[in-house]
Tab-separated table of C-alpha atoms in Angstrom:
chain	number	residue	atom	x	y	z
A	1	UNK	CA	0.000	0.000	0.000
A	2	UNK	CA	0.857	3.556	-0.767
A	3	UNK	CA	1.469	5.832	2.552
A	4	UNK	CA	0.750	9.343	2.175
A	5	UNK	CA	2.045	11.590	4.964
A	6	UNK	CA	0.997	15.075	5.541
A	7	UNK	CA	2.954	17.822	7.149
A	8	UNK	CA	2.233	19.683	9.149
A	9	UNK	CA	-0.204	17.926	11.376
A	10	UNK	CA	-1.562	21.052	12.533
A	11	UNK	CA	-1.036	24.905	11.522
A	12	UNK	CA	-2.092	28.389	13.014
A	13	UNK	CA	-2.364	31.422	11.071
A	14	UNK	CA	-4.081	34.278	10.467
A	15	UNK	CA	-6.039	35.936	7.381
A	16	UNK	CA	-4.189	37.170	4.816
A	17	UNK	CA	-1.252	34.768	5.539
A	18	UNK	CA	0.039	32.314	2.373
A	19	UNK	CA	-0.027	29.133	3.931
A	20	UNK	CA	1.957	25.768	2.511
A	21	UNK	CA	0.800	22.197	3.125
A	22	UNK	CA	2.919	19.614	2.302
A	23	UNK	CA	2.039	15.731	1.381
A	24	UNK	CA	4.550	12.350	0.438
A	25	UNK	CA	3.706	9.192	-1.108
A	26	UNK	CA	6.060	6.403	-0.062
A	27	UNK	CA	6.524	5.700	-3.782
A	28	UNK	CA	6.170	7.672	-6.980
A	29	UNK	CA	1.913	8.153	-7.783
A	30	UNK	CA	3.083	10.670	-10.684
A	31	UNK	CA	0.478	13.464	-10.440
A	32	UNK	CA	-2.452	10.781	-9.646
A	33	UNK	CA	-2.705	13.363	-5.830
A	34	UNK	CA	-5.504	15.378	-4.947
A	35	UNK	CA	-6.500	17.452	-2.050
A	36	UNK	CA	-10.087	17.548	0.038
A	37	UNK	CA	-11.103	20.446	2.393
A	38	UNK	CA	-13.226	19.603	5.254
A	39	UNK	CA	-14.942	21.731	7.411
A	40	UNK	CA	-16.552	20.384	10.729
A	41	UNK	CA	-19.838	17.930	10.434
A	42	UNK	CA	-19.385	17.930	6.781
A	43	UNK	CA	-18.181	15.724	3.673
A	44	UNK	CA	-15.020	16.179	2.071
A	45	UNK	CA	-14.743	18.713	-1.152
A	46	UNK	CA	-12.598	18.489	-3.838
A	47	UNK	CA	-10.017	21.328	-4.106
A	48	UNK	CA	-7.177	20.356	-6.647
A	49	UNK	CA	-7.406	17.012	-9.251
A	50	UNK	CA	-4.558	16.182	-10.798
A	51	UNK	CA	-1.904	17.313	-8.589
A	52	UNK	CA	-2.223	21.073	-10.184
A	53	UNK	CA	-5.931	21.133	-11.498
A	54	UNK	CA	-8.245	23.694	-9.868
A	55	UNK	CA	-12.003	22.073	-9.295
A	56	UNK	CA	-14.627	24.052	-10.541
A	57	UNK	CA	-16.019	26.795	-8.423
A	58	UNK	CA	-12.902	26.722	-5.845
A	59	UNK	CA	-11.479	30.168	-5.444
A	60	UNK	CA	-8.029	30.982	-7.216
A	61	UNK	CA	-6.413	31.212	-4.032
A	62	UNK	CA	-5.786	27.863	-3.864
A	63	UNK	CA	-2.912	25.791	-6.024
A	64	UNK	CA	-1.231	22.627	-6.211
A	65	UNK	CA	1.928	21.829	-7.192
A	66	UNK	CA	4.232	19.017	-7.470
A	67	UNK	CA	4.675	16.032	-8.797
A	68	UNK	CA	6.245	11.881	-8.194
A	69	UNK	CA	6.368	11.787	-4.679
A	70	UNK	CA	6.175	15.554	-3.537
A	71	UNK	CA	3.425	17.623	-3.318
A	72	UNK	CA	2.344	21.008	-2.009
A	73	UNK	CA	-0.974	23.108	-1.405
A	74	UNK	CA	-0.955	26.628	-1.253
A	75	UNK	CA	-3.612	28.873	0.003
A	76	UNK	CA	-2.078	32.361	-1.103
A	77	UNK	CA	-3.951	34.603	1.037
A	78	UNK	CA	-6.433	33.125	4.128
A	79	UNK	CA	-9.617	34.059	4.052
A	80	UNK	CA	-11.699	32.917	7.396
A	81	UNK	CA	-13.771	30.072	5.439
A	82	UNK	CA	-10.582	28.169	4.336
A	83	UNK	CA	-9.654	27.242	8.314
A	84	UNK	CA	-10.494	23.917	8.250
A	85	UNK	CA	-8.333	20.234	8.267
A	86	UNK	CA	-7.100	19.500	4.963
A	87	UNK	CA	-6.279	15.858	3.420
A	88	UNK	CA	-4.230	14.645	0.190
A	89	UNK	CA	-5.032	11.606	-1.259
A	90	UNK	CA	-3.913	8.821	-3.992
A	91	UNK	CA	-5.415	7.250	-6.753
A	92	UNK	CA	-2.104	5.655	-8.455
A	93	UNK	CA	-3.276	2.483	-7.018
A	94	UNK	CA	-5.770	0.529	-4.605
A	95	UNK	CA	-6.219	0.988	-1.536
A	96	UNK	CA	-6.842	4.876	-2.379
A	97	UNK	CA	-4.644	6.117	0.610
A	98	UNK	CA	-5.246	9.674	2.273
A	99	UNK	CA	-2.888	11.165	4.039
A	100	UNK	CA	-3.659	11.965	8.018
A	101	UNK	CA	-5.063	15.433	7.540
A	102	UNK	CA	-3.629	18.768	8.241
A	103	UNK	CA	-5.744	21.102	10.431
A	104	UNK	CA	-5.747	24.789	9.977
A	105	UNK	CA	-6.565	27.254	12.809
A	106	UNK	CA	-7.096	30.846	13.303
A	107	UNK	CA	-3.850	32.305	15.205
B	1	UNK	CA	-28.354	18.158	-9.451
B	2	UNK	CA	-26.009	15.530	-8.882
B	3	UNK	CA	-25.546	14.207	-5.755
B	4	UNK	CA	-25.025	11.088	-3.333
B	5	UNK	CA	-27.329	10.217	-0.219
B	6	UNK	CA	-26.269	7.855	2.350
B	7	UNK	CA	-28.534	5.843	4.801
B	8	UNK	CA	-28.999	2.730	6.911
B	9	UNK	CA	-26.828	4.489	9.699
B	10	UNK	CA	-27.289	3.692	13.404
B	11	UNK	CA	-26.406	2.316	16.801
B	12	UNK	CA	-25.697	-1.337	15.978
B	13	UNK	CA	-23.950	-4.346	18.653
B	14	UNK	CA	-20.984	-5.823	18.334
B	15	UNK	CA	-20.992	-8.607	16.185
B	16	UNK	CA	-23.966	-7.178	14.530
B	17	UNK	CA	-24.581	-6.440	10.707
B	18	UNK	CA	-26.062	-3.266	9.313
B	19	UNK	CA	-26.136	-2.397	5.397
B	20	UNK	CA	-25.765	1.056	4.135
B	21	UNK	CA	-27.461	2.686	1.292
B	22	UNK	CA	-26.461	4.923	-0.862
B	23	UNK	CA	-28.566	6.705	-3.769
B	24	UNK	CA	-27.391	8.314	-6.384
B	25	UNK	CA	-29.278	11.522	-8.872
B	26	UNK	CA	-28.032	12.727	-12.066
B	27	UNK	CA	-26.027	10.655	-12.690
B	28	UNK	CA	-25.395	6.295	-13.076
B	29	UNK	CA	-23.819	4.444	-10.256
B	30	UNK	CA	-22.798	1.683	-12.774
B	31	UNK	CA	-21.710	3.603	-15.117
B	32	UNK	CA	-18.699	5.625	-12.399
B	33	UNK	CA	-16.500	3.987	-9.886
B	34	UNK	CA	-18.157	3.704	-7.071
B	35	UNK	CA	-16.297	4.232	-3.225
B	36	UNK	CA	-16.821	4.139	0.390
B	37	UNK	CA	-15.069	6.147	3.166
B	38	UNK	CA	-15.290	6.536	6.761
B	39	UNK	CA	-14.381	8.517	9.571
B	40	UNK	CA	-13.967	7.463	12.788
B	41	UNK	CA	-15.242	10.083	15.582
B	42	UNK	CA	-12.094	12.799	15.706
B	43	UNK	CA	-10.067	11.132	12.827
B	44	UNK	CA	-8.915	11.053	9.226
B	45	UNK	CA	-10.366	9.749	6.323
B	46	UNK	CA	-9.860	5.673	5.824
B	47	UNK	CA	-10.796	4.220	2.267
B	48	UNK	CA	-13.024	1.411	3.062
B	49	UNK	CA	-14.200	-0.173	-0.486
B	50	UNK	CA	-14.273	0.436	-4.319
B	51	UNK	CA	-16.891	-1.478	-7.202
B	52	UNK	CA	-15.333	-0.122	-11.063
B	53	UNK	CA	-18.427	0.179	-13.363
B	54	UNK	CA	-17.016	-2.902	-14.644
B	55	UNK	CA	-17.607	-4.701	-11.523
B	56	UNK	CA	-14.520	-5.025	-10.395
B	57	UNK	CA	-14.442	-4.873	-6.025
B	58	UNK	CA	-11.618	-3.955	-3.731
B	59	UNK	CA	-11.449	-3.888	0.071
B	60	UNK	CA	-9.437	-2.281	2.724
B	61	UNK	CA	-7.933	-4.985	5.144
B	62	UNK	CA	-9.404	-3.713	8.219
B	63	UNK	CA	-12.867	-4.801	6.139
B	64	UNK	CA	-11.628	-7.914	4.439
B	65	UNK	CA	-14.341	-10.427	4.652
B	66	UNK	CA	-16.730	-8.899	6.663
B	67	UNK	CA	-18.088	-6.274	4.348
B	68	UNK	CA	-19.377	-6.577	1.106
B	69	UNK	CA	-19.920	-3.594	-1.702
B	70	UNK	CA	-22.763	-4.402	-4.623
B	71	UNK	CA	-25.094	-2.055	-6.380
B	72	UNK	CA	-28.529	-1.930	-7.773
B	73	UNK	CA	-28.751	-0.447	-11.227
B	74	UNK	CA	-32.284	-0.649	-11.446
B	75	UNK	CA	-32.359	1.185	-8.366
B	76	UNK	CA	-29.049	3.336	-8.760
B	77	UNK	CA	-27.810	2.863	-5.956
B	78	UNK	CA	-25.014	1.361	-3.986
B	79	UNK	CA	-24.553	-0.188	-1.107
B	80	UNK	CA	-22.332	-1.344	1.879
B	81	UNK	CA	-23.580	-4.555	4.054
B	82	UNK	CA	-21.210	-4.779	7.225
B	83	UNK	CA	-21.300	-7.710	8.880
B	84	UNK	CA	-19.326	-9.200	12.438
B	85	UNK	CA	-19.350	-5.166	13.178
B	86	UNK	CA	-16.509	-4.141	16.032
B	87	UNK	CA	-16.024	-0.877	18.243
B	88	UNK	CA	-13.513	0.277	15.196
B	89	UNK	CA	-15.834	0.568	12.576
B	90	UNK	CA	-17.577	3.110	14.579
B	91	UNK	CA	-17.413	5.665	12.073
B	92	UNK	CA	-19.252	8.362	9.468
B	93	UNK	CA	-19.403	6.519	6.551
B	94	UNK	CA	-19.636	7.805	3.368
B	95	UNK	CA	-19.997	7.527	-0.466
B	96	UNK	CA	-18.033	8.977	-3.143
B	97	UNK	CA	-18.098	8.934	-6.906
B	98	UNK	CA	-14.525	8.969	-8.517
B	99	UNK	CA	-14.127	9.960	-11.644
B	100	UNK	CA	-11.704	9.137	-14.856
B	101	UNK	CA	-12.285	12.906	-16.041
B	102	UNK	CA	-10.407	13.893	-12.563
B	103	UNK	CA	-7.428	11.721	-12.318
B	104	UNK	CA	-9.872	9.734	-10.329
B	105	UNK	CA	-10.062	11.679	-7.919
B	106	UNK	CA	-13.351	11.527	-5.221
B	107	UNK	CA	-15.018	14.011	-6.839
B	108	UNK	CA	-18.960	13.649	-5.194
B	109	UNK	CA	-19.507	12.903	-1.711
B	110	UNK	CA	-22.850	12.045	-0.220
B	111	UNK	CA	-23.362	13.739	3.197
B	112	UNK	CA	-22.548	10.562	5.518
B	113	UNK	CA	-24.776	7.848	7.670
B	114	UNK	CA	-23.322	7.757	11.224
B	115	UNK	CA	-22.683	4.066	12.205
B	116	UNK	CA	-22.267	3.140	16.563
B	117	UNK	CA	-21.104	-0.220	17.063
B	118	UNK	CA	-21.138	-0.581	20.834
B	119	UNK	CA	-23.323	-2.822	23.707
């Protein structure tokens, strides 16, 4: 099974701030890496497809990058709806594997 | 409008069996591939099972032989029958489309059935 593993666990900041998650696979998934946003009491939601691929109707703010093993989320400027715990996942191969979550809080 | 809707949630024994619905509008369970996911109380996201519109079925080994995925085309809809339930599987479950358009990514959620597995 693929291991994905998130970093940082947790993370405070404050609106406005450009804010960098960071997710591993334990073995090349080449860009098959996607990222979910969940917010308390509710489902998942697709941010980024694809590694780099914005979803449709998710604000600009948000971008993906990377690519193998190495990935990154970046939120370029807080705004107070995006605190919330954030998760990669991959679909290289089954199991799907999601990473432990990273959870963003207001500083 | 496309969406998933989960039920057949609730407070359940150990050892018992429960089976989880999940119905689908605007679009074909058979024709997508078709996941579940769940969430214990406080925790991350575990991938629990996967039927390809092919028919095709994977499981997680946590639910190896106890649960079993199938759908209902007639019916669109999928579903989870757990079986031998534990204190672990205590969890929201939930139901997610992936799709081939997305780098298969989980691109529709339903809204999750609770599931309590406890005496």
């Amino acid at each position: 099974d693929i291991q994905m593993t998130q970093s940082p666990s947790s993370l405070s900041a404050s609106g406005g701030d450009r804010v960098t998650i960071t997710c591993r696979a334990s073995q090349s998934i080449s860009r098959y890496l996607h990222w979910y946003q969940q917010k308390p009491g509710k489902a998942p939601k697709l941010l980024i497809y694809g590694a780099t691929n914005l979803q449709s109707g998710v604000p600009s703010r948000f971008s993906g990058s990377g690519s193998g093993t190495d990935f990154t989320l970046t939120i370029s400027s807080l705004q107070p709806e995006d605190f919330a715990t954030y998760y990669c996942q991959q679909s290289y191969s089954t199991p799907r594997t999601f990473g432990q979550g990273t959870k963003l809080e207001i500083k | 409008e496309v969406q998933l809707v989960e039920s057949g949630g609730g407070l359940i024994q150990p050892g018992g069996s429960l089976r989880l619905s999940c119905a689908a509008s605007a679009f074909s369970v058979s024709r997508n591939y078709m996941n579940w996911v769940r969430q214990a109380p406080g925790k991350g996201l575990e991938w629990v099972s996967v039927m390809y519109s092919d028919g095709t079925i994977y499981y997680g080994d946590s639910v190896e032989g106890r649960f079993t995925i199938s759908r209902d085309n007639s019916k669109n809809k999928l579903y989870l029958q757990m079986n031998s339930l534990r204190a672990e599987d205590t969890a929201v479950y939930y139901c997610a489309s992936e799709t081939s358009r997305r780098d298969n990514a989980f691109d529709i959620w339903g809204q999750g059935t609770m599931v309590t597995v406890s005496s």
